[in-house]
Tab-separated table of C-alpha atoms in Angstrom:
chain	number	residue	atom	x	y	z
A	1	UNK	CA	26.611	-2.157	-0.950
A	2	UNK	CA	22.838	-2.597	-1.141
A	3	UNK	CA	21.327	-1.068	2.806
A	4	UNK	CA	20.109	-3.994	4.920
A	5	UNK	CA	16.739	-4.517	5.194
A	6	UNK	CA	15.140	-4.193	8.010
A	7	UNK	CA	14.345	-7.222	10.587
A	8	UNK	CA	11.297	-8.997	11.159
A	9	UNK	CA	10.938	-9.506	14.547
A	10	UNK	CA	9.860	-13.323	16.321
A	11	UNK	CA	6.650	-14.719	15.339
A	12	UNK	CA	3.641	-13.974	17.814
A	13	UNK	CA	0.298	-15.908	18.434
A	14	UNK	CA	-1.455	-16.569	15.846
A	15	UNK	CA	-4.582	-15.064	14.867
A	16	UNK	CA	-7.838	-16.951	14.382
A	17	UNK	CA	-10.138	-15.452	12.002
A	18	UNK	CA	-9.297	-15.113	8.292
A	19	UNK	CA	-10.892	-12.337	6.821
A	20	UNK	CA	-10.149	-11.037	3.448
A	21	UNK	CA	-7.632	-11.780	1.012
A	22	UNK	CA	-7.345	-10.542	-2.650
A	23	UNK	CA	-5.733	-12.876	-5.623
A	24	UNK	CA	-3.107	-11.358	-8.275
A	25	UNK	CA	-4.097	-13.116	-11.764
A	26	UNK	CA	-3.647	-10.278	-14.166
A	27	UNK	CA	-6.300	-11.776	-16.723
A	28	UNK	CA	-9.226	-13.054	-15.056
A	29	UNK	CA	-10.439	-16.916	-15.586
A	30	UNK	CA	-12.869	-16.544	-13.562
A	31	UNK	CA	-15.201	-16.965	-15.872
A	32	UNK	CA	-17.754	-19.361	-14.238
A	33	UNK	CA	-21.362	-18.670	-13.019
A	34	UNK	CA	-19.882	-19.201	-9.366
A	35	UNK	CA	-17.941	-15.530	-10.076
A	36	UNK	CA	-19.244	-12.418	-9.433
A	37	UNK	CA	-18.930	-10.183	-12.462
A	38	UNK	CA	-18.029	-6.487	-11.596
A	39	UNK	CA	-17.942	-4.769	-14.863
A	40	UNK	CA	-16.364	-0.955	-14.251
A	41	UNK	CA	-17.076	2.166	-17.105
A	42	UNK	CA	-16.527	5.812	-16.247
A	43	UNK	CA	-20.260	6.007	-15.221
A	44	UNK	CA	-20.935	2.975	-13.666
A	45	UNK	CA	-20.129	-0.143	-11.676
A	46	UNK	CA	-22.237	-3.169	-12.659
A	47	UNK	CA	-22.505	-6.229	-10.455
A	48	UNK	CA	-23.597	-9.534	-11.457
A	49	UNK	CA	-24.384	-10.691	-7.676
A	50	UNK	CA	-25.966	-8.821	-4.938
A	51	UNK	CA	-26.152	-11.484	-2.437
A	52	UNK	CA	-23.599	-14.613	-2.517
A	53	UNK	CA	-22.193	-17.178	0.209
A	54	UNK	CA	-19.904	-16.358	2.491
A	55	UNK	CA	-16.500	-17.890	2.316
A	56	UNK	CA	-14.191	-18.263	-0.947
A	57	UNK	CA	-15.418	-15.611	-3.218
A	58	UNK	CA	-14.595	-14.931	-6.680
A	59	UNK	CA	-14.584	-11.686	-8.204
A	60	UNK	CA	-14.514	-11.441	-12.169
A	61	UNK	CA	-13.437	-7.692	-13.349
A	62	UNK	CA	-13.924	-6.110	-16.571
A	63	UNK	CA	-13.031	-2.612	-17.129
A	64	UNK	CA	-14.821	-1.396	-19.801
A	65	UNK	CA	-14.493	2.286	-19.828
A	66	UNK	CA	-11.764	5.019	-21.258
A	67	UNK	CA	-10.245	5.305	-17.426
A	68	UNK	CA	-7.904	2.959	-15.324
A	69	UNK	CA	-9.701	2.376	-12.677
A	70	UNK	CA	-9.527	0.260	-9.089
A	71	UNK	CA	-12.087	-1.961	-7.274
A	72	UNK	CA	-12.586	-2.485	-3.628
A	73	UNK	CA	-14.749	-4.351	-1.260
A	74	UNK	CA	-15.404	-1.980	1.664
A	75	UNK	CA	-16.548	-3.239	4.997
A	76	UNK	CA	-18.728	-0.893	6.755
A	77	UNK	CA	-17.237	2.246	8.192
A	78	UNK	CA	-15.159	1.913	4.699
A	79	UNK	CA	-12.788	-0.797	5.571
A	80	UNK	CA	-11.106	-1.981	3.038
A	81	UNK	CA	-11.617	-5.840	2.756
A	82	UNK	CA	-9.743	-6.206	-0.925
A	83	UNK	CA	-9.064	-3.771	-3.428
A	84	UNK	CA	-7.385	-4.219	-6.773
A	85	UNK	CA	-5.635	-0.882	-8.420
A	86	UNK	CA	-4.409	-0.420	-11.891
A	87	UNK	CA	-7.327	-1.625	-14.077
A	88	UNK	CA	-6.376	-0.058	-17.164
A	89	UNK	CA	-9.405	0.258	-20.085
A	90	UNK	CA	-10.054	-2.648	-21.550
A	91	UNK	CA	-8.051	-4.830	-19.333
A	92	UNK	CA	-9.710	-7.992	-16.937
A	93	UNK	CA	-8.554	-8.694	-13.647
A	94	UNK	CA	-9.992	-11.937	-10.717
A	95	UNK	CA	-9.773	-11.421	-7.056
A	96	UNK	CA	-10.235	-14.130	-4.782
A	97	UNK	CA	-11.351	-13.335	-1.115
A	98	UNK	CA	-12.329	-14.810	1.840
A	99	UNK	CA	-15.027	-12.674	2.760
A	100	UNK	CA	-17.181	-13.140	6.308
A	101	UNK	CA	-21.038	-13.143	6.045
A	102	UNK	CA	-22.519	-9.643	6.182
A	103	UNK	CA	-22.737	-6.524	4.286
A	104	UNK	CA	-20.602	-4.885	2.133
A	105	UNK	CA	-20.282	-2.542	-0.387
A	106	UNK	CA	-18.144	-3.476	-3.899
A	107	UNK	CA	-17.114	0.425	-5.519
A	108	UNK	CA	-15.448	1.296	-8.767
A	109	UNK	CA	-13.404	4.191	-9.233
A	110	UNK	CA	-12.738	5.222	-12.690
A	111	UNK	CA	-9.587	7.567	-12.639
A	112	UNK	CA	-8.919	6.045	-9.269
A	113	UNK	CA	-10.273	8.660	-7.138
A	114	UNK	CA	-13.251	9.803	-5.195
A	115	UNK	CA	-15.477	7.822	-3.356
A	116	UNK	CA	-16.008	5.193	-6.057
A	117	UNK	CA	-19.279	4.263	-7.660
A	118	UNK	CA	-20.832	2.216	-5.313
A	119	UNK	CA	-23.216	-0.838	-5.573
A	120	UNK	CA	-24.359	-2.580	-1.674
A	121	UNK	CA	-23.511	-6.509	-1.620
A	122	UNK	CA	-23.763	-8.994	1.608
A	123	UNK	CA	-22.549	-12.356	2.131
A	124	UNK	CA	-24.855	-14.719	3.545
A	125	UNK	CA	-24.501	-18.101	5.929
A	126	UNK	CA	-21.469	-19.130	8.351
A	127	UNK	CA	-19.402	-19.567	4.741
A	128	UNK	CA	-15.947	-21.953	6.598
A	129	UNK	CA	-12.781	-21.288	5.309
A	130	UNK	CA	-10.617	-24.434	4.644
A	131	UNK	CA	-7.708	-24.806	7.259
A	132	UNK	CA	-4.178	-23.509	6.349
A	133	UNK	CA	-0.775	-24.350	7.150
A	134	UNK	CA	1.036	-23.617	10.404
A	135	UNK	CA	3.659	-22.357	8.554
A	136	UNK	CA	1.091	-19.456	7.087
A	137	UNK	CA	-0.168	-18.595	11.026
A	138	UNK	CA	3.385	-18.218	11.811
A	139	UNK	CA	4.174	-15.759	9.376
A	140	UNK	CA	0.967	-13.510	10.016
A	141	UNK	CA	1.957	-13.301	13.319
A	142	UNK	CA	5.157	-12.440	12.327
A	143	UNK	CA	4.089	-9.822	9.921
A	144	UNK	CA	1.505	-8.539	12.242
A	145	UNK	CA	4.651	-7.901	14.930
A	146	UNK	CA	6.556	-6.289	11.989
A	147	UNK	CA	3.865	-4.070	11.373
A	148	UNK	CA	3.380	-3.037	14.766
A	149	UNK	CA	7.233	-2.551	15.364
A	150	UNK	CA	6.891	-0.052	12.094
A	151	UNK	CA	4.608	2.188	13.512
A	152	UNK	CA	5.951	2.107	16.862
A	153	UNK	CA	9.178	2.727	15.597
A	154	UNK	CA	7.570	5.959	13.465
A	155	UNK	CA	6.353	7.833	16.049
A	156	UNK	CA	9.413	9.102	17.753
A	157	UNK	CA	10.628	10.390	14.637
A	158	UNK	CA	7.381	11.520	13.213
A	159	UNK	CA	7.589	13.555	17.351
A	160	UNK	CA	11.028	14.901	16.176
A	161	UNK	CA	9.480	16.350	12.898
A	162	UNK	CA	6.555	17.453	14.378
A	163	UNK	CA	8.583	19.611	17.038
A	164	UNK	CA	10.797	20.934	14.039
A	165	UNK	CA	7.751	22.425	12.736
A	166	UNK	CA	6.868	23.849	16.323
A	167	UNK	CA	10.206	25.155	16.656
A	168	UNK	CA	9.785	26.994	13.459
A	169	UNK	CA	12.844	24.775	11.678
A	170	UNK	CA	13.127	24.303	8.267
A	171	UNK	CA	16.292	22.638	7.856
A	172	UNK	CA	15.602	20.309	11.053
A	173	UNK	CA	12.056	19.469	9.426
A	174	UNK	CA	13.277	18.855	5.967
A	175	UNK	CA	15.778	16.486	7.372
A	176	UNK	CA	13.161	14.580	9.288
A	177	UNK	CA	10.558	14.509	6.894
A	178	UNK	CA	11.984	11.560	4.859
A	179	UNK	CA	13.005	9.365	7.719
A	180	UNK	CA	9.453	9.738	9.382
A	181	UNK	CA	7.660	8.502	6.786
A	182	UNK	CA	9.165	5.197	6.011
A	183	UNK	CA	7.714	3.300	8.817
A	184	UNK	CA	4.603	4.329	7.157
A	185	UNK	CA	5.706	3.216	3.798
A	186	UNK	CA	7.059	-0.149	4.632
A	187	UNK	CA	3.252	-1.229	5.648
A	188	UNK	CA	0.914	1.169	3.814
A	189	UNK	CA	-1.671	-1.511	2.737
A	190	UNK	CA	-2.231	-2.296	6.562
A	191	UNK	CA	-2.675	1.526	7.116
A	192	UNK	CA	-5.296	2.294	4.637
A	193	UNK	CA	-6.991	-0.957	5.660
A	194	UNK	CA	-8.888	1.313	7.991
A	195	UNK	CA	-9.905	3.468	5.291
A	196	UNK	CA	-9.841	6.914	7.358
A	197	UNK	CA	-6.558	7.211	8.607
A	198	UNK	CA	-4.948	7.502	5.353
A	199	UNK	CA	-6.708	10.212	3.838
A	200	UNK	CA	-5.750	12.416	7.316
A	201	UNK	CA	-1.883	11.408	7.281
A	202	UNK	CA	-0.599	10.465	3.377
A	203	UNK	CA	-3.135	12.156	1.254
A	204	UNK	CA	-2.048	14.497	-1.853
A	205	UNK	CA	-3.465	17.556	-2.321
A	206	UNK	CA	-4.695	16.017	-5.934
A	207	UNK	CA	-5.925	13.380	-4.179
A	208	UNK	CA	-8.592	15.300	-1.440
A	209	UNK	CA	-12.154	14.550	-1.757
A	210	UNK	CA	-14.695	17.858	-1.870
A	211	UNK	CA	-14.604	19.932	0.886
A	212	UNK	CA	-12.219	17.551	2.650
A	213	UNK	CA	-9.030	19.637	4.848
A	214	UNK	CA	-6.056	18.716	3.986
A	215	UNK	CA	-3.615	17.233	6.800
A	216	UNK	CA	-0.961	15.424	7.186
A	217	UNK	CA	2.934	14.890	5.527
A	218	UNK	CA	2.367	16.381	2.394
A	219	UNK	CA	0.531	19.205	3.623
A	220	UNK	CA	3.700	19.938	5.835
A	221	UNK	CA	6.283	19.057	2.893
A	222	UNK	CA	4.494	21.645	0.803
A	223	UNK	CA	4.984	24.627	3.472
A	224	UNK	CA	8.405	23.552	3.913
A	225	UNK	CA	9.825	22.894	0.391
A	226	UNK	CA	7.545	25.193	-1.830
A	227	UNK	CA	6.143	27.973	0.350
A	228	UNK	CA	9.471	27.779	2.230
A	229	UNK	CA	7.806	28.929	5.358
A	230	UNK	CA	6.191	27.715	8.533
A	231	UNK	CA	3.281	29.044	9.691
A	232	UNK	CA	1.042	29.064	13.471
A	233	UNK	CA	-1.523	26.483	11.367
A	234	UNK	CA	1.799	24.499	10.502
A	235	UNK	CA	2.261	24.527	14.302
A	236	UNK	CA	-1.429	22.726	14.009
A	237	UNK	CA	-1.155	20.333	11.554
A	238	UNK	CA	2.074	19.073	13.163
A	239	UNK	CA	0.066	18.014	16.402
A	240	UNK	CA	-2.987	16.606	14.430
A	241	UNK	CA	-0.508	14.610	12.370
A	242	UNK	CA	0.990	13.354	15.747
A	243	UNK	CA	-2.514	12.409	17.204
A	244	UNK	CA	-3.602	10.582	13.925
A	245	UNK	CA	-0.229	8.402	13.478
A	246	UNK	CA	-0.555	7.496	17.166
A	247	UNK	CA	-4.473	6.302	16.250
A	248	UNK	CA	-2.429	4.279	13.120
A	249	UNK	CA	-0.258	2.743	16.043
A	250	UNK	CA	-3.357	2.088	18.288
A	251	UNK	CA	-4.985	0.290	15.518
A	252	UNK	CA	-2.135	-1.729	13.876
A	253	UNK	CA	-2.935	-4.590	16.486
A	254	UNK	CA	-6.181	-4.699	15.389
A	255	UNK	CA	-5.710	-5.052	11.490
A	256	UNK	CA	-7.522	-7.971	9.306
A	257	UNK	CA	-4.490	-10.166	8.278
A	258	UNK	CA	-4.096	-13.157	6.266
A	259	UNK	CA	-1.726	-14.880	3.920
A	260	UNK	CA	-3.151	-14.181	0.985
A	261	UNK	CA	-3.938	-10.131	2.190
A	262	UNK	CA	0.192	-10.101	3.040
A	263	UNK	CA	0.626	-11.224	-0.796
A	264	UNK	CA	-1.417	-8.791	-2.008
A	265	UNK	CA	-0.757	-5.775	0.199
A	266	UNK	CA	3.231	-6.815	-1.483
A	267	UNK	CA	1.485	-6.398	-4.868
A	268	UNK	CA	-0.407	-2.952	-3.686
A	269	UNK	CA	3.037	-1.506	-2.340
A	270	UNK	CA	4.373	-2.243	-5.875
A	271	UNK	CA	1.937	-0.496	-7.141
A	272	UNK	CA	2.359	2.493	-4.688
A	273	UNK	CA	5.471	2.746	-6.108
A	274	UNK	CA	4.695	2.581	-9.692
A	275	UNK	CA	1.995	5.540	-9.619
A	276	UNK	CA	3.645	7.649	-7.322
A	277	UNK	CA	7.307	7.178	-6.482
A	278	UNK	CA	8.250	6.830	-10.231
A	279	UNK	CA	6.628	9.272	-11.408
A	280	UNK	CA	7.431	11.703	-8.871
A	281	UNK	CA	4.033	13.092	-8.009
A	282	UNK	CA	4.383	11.737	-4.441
A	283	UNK	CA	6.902	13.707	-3.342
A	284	UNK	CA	6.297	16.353	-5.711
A	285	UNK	CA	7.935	19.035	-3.659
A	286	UNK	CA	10.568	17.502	-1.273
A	287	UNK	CA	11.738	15.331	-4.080
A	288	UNK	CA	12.569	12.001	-1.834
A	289	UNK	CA	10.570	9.614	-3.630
A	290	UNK	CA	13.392	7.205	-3.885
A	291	UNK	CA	13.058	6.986	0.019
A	292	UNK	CA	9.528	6.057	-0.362
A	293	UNK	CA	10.531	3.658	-2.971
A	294	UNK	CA	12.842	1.914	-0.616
A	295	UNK	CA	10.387	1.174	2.177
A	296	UNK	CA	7.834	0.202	-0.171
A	297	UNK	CA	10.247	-2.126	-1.736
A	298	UNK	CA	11.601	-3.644	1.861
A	299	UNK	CA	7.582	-3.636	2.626
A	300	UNK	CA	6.506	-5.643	0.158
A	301	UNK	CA	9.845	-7.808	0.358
A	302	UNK	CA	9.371	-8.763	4.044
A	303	UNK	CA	5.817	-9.895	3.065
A	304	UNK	CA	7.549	-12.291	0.522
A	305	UNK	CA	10.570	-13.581	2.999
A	306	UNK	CA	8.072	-14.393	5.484
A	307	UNK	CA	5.523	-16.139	3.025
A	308	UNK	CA	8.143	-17.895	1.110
A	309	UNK	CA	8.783	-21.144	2.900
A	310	UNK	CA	5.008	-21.989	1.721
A	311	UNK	CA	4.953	-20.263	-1.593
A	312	UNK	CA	8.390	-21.971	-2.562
A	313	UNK	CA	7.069	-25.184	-1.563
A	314	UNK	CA	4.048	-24.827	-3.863
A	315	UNK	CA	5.890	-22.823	-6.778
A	316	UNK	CA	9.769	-23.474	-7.013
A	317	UNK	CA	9.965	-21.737	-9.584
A	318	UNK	CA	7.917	-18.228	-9.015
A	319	UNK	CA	9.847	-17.957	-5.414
A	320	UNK	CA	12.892	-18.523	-8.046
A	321	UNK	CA	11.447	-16.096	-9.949
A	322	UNK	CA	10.841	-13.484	-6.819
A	323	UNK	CA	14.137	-13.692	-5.706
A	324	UNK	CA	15.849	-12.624	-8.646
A	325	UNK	CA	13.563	-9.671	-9.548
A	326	UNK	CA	13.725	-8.278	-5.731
A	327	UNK	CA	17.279	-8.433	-6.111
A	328	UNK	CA	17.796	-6.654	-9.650
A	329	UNK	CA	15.046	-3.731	-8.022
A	330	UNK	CA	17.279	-3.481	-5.166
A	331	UNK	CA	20.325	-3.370	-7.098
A	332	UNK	CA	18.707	-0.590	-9.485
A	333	UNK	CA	17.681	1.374	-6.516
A	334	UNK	CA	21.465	1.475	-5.085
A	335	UNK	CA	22.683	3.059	-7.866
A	336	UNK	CA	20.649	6.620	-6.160
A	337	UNK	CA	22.053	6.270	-3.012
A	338	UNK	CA	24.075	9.337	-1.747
A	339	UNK	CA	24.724	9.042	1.957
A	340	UNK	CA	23.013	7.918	3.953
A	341	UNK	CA	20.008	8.057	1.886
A	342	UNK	CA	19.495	9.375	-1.912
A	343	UNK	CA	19.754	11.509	-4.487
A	344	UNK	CA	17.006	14.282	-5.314
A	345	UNK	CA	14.312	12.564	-7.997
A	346	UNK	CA	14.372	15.835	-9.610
A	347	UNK	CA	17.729	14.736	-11.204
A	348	UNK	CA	16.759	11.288	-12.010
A	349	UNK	CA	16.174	11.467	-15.659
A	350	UNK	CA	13.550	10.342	-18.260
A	351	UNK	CA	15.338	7.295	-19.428
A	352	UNK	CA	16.105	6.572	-15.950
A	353	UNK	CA	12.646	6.844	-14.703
A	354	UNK	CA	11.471	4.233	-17.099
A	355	UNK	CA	14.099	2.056	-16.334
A	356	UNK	CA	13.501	1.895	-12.502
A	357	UNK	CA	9.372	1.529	-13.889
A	358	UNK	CA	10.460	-1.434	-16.122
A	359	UNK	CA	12.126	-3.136	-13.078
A	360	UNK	CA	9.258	-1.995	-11.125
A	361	UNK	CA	7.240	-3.857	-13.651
A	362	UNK	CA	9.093	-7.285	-13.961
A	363	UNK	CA	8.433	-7.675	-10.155
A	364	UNK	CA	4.994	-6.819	-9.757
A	365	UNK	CA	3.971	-9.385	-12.598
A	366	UNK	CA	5.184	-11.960	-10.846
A	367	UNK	CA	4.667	-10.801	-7.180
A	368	UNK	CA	0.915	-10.929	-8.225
A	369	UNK	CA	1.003	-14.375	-8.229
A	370	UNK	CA	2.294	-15.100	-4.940
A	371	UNK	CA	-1.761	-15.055	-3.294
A	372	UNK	CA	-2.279	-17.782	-5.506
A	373	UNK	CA	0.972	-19.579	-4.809
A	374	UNK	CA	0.002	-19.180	-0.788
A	375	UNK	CA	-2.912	-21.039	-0.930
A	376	UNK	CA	-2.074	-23.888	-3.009
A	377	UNK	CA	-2.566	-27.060	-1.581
């Protein structure tokens, strides 16, 4: 019996101001002198525009080099306004966005890491976005309410982890450590849309940026599952992860959120799982990447549900299409569970692997369609 997802609780007020949104073609069309070009390499990031209206936006992107790479708009204080991951060499992707006038900087990161080669773009005039329908300002309230009720509901067991640590418990931590996380999981891409609490609370140690201290889970899941120990800085990191995941639940409230950003962020937690949870390097020492896997899945899943009753309207046949591939993931997935959770990924096999990545796979292609389906009049 497939777990229940989790709830999405009433719909809130609306919010008023649109502010980014990224499409999902995976070849770009976008084609037309009204784009702007972004063409990545491993050296460079080359932008057609430097200045273009505010408003709809279209971004055309070529990845030219050896690397897969990902693009983002950044917002200054590096807020992430769109992003697109999972470029690979030789491959073309368009974004769409609604993008505010001011300035902004579009960066390429070849290998997907580091700070991304960076090129400084504004927006320019009042750039009015087209109205939308009530049905989308209901569900971003109701997503934003989800996302809130996520974090909120992560902190008291992120607090019983954290005092674990304190109390010098391995077994009590190890137990937690899962279970505190998947709050996080379920609504990542509204997490690193703030661009520094990420890197303090979810980072790998593969992933940390020159002379940057690494905090946070995976910090904590290394002391307790490979160094089998826990230490007086342990004692530390517990309370700084505690202080940053209550700045996460601060900020939730305050998070850019549109239709189209809820389609894609579905898309990005897809991807979350495909180059990390299926591969293992996420939870390369605790081994409870399926858990991960999960919340991403119910994530991106309760981004669909609540954008459906517009998408199916404007796309029978992709919602048709969504429906079935959610439920053959989900099916997949219970066929780990052990308990109340699920088995170790260390004993999920090769040929397994790449069957949970090939379901992975027929979802996401079709998930990245769902901006465009959104916004279809």
């Amino acid at each position: 019996m497939r777990a229940a997802r989790t709830s999405v609780v009433a719909a809130i007020s609306a919010l008023a101001t649109i502010t980014a949104v990224a499409g999902c073609a995976q070849k770009s069309d976008a084609k037309g002198s009204d784009a702007v070009q972004i063409t990545a390499s491993d050296d460079a990031c080359e932008v057609s525009k430097t200045s273009f209206p505010a408003g709809h936006v279209k971004l055309a992107v070529e990845n030219k080099g050896s690397k897969v790479t990902e693009v983002y708009v950044y917002a200054p204080g590096d807020r992430i306004v769109t992003e697109r991951e999972n470029i690979g060499p030789g491959t073309s992707t368009s974004i769409s966005a609604e993008i505010k006038a001011g300035s902004y900087e579009i960066a390429c990161k070849p290998g997907m890491k580091g700070h991304g080669i960076r090129q400084k773009v504004s927006a320019t005039g009042k750039g009015a976005v087209a109205g939308r329908d009530p049905k989308l300002d209901k569900a971003v309230a109701a997503y934003r309410a989800y996302a809130q009720q996520q974090a909120d509901e992560t902190l008291p067991v992120a607090q019983k982890f954290a005092d674990a640590i304190k109390k010098d418990d391995i077994d009590g931590a190890k137990k937690l450590y899962a279970p505190s996380r998947v709050g996080w999981e379920r609504t990542e891409p509204v997490a690193e849309s703030f661009g520094d609490i990420d890197p303090k609370v979810d980072v790998r140690e593969d992933g940390l940026e020159k002379g940057q201290k690494w905090t946070g889970w995976h910090r904590l899941e290394k002391s307790l599952w490979q160094a089998k120990k826990i230490t007086a800085a342990d004692h530390a990191l517990a309370d700084r992860l505690i202080k940053d995941l209550k700045d996460w639940q601060k900020r939730v409230g305050t998070a850019d959120i549109t239709p189209t950003s809820m389609a894609n962020g579905a898309k990005e937690l897809l991807d979350e799982v495909q180059t990390g949870k299926v591969t293992g390097e996420e939870e390369r020492y605790s081994h409870t990447d399926l858990v991960d896997f999960e919340g991403n899945l119910e994530g991106a899943e309760t981004s669909y549900k609540l954008l459906k009753p517009v998408a199916a309207k404007n796309d029978p046949e992709l919602a048709k299409d969504l429906d079935k591939q959610f439920a053959a993931v989900g099916k997949l997935l219970d066929k780990y569970r052990e308990g109340k959770g699920f088995v170790s990924y260390d004993t999920v096999t090769e040929s397994q692997r790449k069957e949970l990545s090939d379901a992975v796979n027929a979802l996401a292609e079709p998930l990245s369609r769902l901006a465009a389906a959104v916004v279809t009049k």
